[in-house]
Amino acid sequence: MSADIRIETADAADAEGLAALRVEAMRPSLEAAGRFDSLRARDRFLSTFCAADTKIIRLEGAVVGFFVVRRNTDHIYLDHLYVTSACQGRGIGRSIVDDVQAEARLAGLPVRLMALNGSPANSFYQACGFKTVSKDALDTYYEWVPLRKPLS
């Protein structure tokens, strides 16, 4: 990842801007699914926003994405990961996922997440080693399990 990338913890004042970034990032996939509603997408994010779990991705000072990691006793949940379309394909998202997987490996916990069916995020997460656990009419649920070291 570029040296110009900085990750910082969000604060309450960031919520609206991050909600807007999420709406724009999800717009193409939600429109393709016939489910785009900007207010619902915004409110769904804001209803679970926790600044302490939310990290902002900055490139040369500008916000280019964010991610949310929720730590549970039995798994780590990657609740959101968005990178602006202008910055996709630069390895930023992959670097974030690699870091979350490294944390999970150290903790001996799986990483779980979900992606909207039909979204390009599905192939991205599969390329990162996530396996489908279940699927419903709207979403696919994924899990990545760290390899266990053999006992000596």
PDB file of C-alpha atoms in Angstrom:
ATOM      1  CA  MET A   1       0.000   0.000   0.000  1.00  0.00           C
ATOM      2  CA  SER A   2       1.179   3.501  -0.779  1.00  0.00           C
ATOM      3  CA  ALA A   3       3.063   5.448   1.875  1.00  0.00           C
ATOM      4  CA  ASP A   4       0.567   8.264   1.285  1.00  0.00           C
ATOM      5  CA  ILE A   5      -2.251   6.128   2.751  1.00  0.00           C
ATOM      6  CA  ARG A   6      -3.236   6.855   6.346  1.00  0.00           C
ATOM      7  CA  ILE A   7      -5.742   5.000   8.481  1.00  0.00           C
ATOM      8  CA  GLU A   8      -7.392   6.904  11.312  1.00  0.00           C
ATOM      9  CA  THR A   9     -10.219   6.240  13.735  1.00  0.00           C
ATOM     10  CA  ALA A  10     -13.450   8.008  12.884  1.00  0.00           C
ATOM     11  CA  ASP A  11     -15.301  10.273  15.277  1.00  0.00           C
ATOM     12  CA  ALA A  12     -19.002  11.082  15.581  1.00  0.00           C
ATOM     13  CA  ALA A  13     -18.680  14.080  13.237  1.00  0.00           C
ATOM     14  CA  ASP A  14     -17.596  11.730  10.410  1.00  0.00           C
ATOM     15  CA  ALA A  15     -20.841   9.717  10.360  1.00  0.00           C
ATOM     16  CA  GLU A  16     -22.777  11.712   7.743  1.00  0.00           C
ATOM     17  CA  GLY A  17     -19.871  11.955   5.317  1.00  0.00           C
ATOM     18  CA  LEU A  18     -19.149   8.229   5.595  1.00  0.00           C
ATOM     19  CA  ALA A  19     -22.839   7.433   5.080  1.00  0.00           C
ATOM     20  CA  ALA A  20     -22.752   9.499   1.872  1.00  0.00           C
ATOM     21  CA  LEU A  21     -19.611   7.674   0.698  1.00  0.00           C
ATOM     22  CA  ARG A  22     -21.348   4.333   1.357  1.00  0.00           C
ATOM     23  CA  VAL A  23     -24.447   5.368  -0.584  1.00  0.00           C
ATOM     24  CA  GLU A  24     -22.384   6.356  -3.618  1.00  0.00           C
ATOM     25  CA  ALA A  25     -20.207   3.235  -3.432  1.00  0.00           C
ATOM     26  CA  MET A  26     -23.235   0.944  -3.233  1.00  0.00           C
ATOM     27  CA  ARG A  27     -25.365   2.812  -5.774  1.00  0.00           C
ATOM     28  CA  PRO A  28     -24.367   0.767  -8.884  1.00  0.00           C
ATOM     29  CA  SER A  29     -24.903  -2.606  -7.166  1.00  0.00           C
ATOM     30  CA  LEU A  30     -28.153  -1.559  -5.526  1.00  0.00           C
ATOM     31  CA  GLU A  31     -29.470  -0.071  -8.782  1.00  0.00           C
ATOM     32  CA  ALA A  32     -28.577  -3.282 -10.627  1.00  0.00           C
ATOM     33  CA  ALA A  33     -30.537  -5.224  -8.001  1.00  0.00           C
ATOM     34  CA  GLY A  34     -33.458  -2.795  -8.301  1.00  0.00           C
ATOM     35  CA  ARG A  35     -33.062  -1.834  -4.644  1.00  0.00           C
ATOM     36  CA  PHE A  36     -31.456   1.608  -4.614  1.00  0.00           C
ATOM     37  CA  ASP A  37     -32.923   3.888  -1.970  1.00  0.00           C
ATOM     38  CA  SER A  38     -30.420   6.501  -0.825  1.00  0.00           C
ATOM     39  CA  LEU A  39     -32.266   7.238   2.428  1.00  0.00           C
ATOM     40  CA  ARG A  40     -32.510   3.568   3.388  1.00  0.00           C
ATOM     41  CA  ALA A  41     -28.820   2.978   2.558  1.00  0.00           C
ATOM     42  CA  ARG A  42     -27.830   6.053   4.585  1.00  0.00           C
ATOM     43  CA  ASP A  43     -30.049   5.235   7.562  1.00  0.00           C
ATOM     44  CA  ARG A  44     -28.981   1.588   7.611  1.00  0.00           C
ATOM     45  CA  PHE A  45     -25.364   2.669   8.041  1.00  0.00           C
ATOM     46  CA  LEU A  46     -26.093   5.413  10.585  1.00  0.00           C
ATOM     47  CA  SER A  47     -28.256   3.104  12.738  1.00  0.00           C
ATOM     48  CA  THR A  48     -25.206   0.951  13.544  1.00  0.00           C
ATOM     49  CA  PHE A  49     -22.441   3.578  13.324  1.00  0.00           C
ATOM     50  CA  CYS A  50     -19.834   3.230  16.065  1.00  0.00           C
ATOM     51  CA  ALA A  51     -16.904   5.603  15.657  1.00  0.00           C
ATOM     52  CA  ALA A  52     -14.567   3.378  17.687  1.00  0.00           C
ATOM     53  CA  ASP A  53     -15.057   0.496  15.200  1.00  0.00           C
ATOM     54  CA  THR A  54     -14.764   2.707  12.114  1.00  0.00           C
ATOM     55  CA  LYS A  55     -11.500   3.540  10.367  1.00  0.00           C
ATOM     56  CA  ILE A  56     -11.156   6.201   7.697  1.00  0.00           C
ATOM     57  CA  ILE A  57      -8.814   5.624   4.765  1.00  0.00           C
ATOM     58  CA  ARG A  58      -7.023   8.779   3.580  1.00  0.00           C
ATOM     59  CA  LEU A  59      -4.847   9.202   0.505  1.00  0.00           C
ATOM     60  CA  GLU A  60      -2.781  12.383   0.485  1.00  0.00           C
ATOM     61  CA  GLY A  61      -5.153  13.747   3.133  1.00  0.00           C
ATOM     62  CA  ALA A  62      -8.397  13.105   1.215  1.00  0.00           C
ATOM     63  CA  VAL A  63     -10.934  10.531   2.420  1.00  0.00           C
ATOM     64  CA  VAL A  64     -10.941   7.696  -0.130  1.00  0.00           C
ATOM     65  CA  GLY A  65     -12.776   5.063   1.885  1.00  0.00           C
ATOM     66  CA  PHE A  66     -13.525   3.518   5.217  1.00  0.00           C
ATOM     67  CA  PHE A  67     -14.004   0.190   6.918  1.00  0.00           C
ATOM     68  CA  VAL A  68     -15.699  -1.092  10.052  1.00  0.00           C
ATOM     69  CA  VAL A  69     -14.353  -3.997  12.098  1.00  0.00           C
ATOM     70  CA  ARG A  70     -16.407  -5.390  14.962  1.00  0.00           C
ATOM     71  CA  ARG A  71     -14.556  -7.685  17.332  1.00  0.00           C
ATOM     72  CA  ASN A  72     -16.655 -10.476  18.841  1.00  0.00           C
ATOM     73  CA  THR A  73     -15.635 -13.275  21.171  1.00  0.00           C
ATOM     74  CA  ASP A  74     -15.923 -15.953  18.465  1.00  0.00           C
ATOM     75  CA  HIS A  75     -15.152 -14.007  15.256  1.00  0.00           C
ATOM     76  CA  ILE A  76     -14.120 -10.709  13.714  1.00  0.00           C
ATOM     77  CA  TYR A  77     -16.807  -9.094  11.596  1.00  0.00           C
ATOM     78  CA  LEU A  78     -15.795  -6.900   8.674  1.00  0.00           C
ATOM     79  CA  ASP A  79     -19.033  -4.932   8.571  1.00  0.00           C
ATOM     80  CA  HIS A  80     -18.137  -2.408   5.857  1.00  0.00           C
ATOM     81  CA  LEU A  81     -15.281  -1.800   3.438  1.00  0.00           C
ATOM     82  CA  TYR A  82     -15.652   0.910   0.838  1.00  0.00           C
ATOM     83  CA  VAL A  83     -13.040   2.526  -1.382  1.00  0.00           C
ATOM     84  CA  THR A  84     -14.092   5.287  -3.778  1.00  0.00           C
ATOM     85  CA  SER A  85     -14.315   4.172  -7.402  1.00  0.00           C
ATOM     86  CA  ALA A  86     -11.469   6.537  -8.343  1.00  0.00           C
ATOM     87  CA  CYS A  87      -9.147   4.697  -5.946  1.00  0.00           C
ATOM     88  CA  GLN A  88     -10.215   1.113  -6.568  1.00  0.00           C
ATOM     89  CA  GLY A  89      -7.689  -1.236  -8.132  1.00  0.00           C
ATOM     90  CA  ARG A  90      -4.735   0.242  -6.241  1.00  0.00           C
ATOM     91  CA  GLY A  91      -4.546  -2.506  -3.611  1.00  0.00           C
ATOM     92  CA  ILE A  92      -6.058  -0.382  -0.840  1.00  0.00           C
ATOM     93  CA  GLY A  93      -8.971  -2.727  -0.104  1.00  0.00           C
ATOM     94  CA  ARG A  94      -6.754  -5.796  -0.354  1.00  0.00           C
ATOM     95  CA  SER A  95      -4.309  -4.270   2.123  1.00  0.00           C
ATOM     96  CA  ILE A  96      -7.147  -3.617   4.587  1.00  0.00           C
ATOM     97  CA  VAL A  97      -8.408  -7.192   4.250  1.00  0.00           C
ATOM     98  CA  ASP A  98      -4.860  -8.526   4.681  1.00  0.00           C
ATOM     99  CA  ASP A  99      -4.522  -6.533   7.920  1.00  0.00           C
ATOM    100  CA  VAL A 100      -7.862  -7.802   9.253  1.00  0.00           C
ATOM    101  CA  GLN A 101      -6.880 -11.368   8.362  1.00  0.00           C
ATOM    102  CA  ALA A 102      -3.526 -10.933  10.120  1.00  0.00           C
ATOM    103  CA  GLU A 103      -5.332  -9.755  13.264  1.00  0.00           C
ATOM    104  CA  ALA A 104      -7.697 -12.725  13.028  1.00  0.00           C
ATOM    105  CA  ARG A 105      -4.791 -15.130  12.554  1.00  0.00           C
ATOM    106  CA  LEU A 106      -3.136 -13.827  15.734  1.00  0.00           C
ATOM    107  CA  ALA A 107      -6.411 -14.122  17.648  1.00  0.00           C
ATOM    108  CA  GLY A 108      -7.196 -17.552  16.167  1.00  0.00           C
ATOM    109  CA  LEU A 109     -10.596 -16.287  15.003  1.00  0.00           C
ATOM    110  CA  PRO A 110     -12.455 -16.414  11.695  1.00  0.00           C
ATOM    111  CA  VAL A 111     -13.405 -13.263   9.788  1.00  0.00           C
ATOM    112  CA  ARG A 112     -17.018 -12.981   8.669  1.00  0.00           C
ATOM    113  CA  LEU A 113     -18.751 -10.546   6.342  1.00  0.00           C
ATOM    114  CA  MET A 114     -21.585 -10.248   3.866  1.00  0.00           C
ATOM    115  CA  ALA A 115     -21.864  -8.806   0.375  1.00  0.00           C
ATOM    116  CA  LEU A 116     -24.845  -7.832  -1.726  1.00  0.00           C
ATOM    117  CA  ASN A 117     -25.599 -10.490  -4.323  1.00  0.00           C
ATOM    118  CA  GLY A 118     -24.413  -9.376  -7.742  1.00  0.00           C
ATOM    119  CA  SER A 119     -21.944  -6.865  -6.331  1.00  0.00           C
ATOM    120  CA  PRO A 120     -18.322  -6.875  -7.548  1.00  0.00           C
ATOM    121  CA  ALA A 121     -17.432  -7.208  -3.851  1.00  0.00           C
ATOM    122  CA  ASN A 122     -18.243 -10.915  -4.072  1.00  0.00           C
ATOM    123  CA  SER A 123     -15.390 -11.728  -6.441  1.00  0.00           C
ATOM    124  CA  PHE A 124     -13.074  -9.442  -4.449  1.00  0.00           C
ATOM    125  CA  TYR A 125     -13.750 -11.297  -1.185  1.00  0.00           C
ATOM    126  CA  GLN A 126     -13.470 -14.685  -2.899  1.00  0.00           C
ATOM    127  CA  ALA A 127     -10.070 -13.608  -4.270  1.00  0.00           C
ATOM    128  CA  CYS A 128      -9.088 -12.759  -0.680  1.00  0.00           C
ATOM    129  CA  GLY A 129      -9.814 -16.352   0.367  1.00  0.00           C
ATOM    130  CA  PHE A 130     -13.338 -15.988   1.771  1.00  0.00           C
ATOM    131  CA  LYS A 131     -15.692 -18.924   1.322  1.00  0.00           C
ATOM    132  CA  THR A 132     -19.474 -18.759   0.999  1.00  0.00           C
ATOM    133  CA  VAL A 133     -21.233 -19.877   4.162  1.00  0.00           C
ATOM    134  CA  SER A 134     -24.811 -19.091   3.145  1.00  0.00           C
ATOM    135  CA  LYS A 135     -26.864 -17.002   0.792  1.00  0.00           C
ATOM    136  CA  ASP A 136     -30.309 -15.449   0.859  1.00  0.00           C
ATOM    137  CA  ALA A 137     -32.331 -13.433  -1.646  1.00  0.00           C
ATOM    138  CA  LEU A 138     -30.231 -10.288  -1.047  1.00  0.00           C
ATOM    139  CA  ASP A 139     -26.836 -11.179   0.382  1.00  0.00           C
ATOM    140  CA  THR A 140     -24.047 -13.736   0.401  1.00  0.00           C
ATOM    141  CA  TYR A 141     -22.407 -14.474   3.758  1.00  0.00           C
ATOM    142  CA  TYR A 142     -18.711 -15.269   3.809  1.00  0.00           C
ATOM    143  CA  GLU A 143     -16.120 -16.563   6.243  1.00  0.00           C
ATOM    144  CA  TRP A 144     -12.350 -16.750   6.180  1.00  0.00           C
ATOM    145  CA  VAL A 145     -10.743 -19.133   8.649  1.00  0.00           C
ATOM    146  CA  PRO A 146      -7.043 -18.837   9.483  1.00  0.00           C
ATOM    147  CA  LEU A 147      -4.991 -21.950   8.956  1.00  0.00           C
ATOM    148  CA  ARG A 148      -4.189 -23.665  12.211  1.00  0.00           C
ATOM    149  CA  LYS A 149      -0.566 -24.525  12.850  1.00  0.00           C
ATOM    150  CA  PRO A 150       0.002 -28.264  13.216  1.00  0.00           C
ATOM    151  CA  LEU A 151       0.908 -29.417  16.719  1.00  0.00           C
ATOM    152  CA  SER A 152       4.530 -30.470  17.026  1.00  0.00           C
TER     153      SER A 152
END
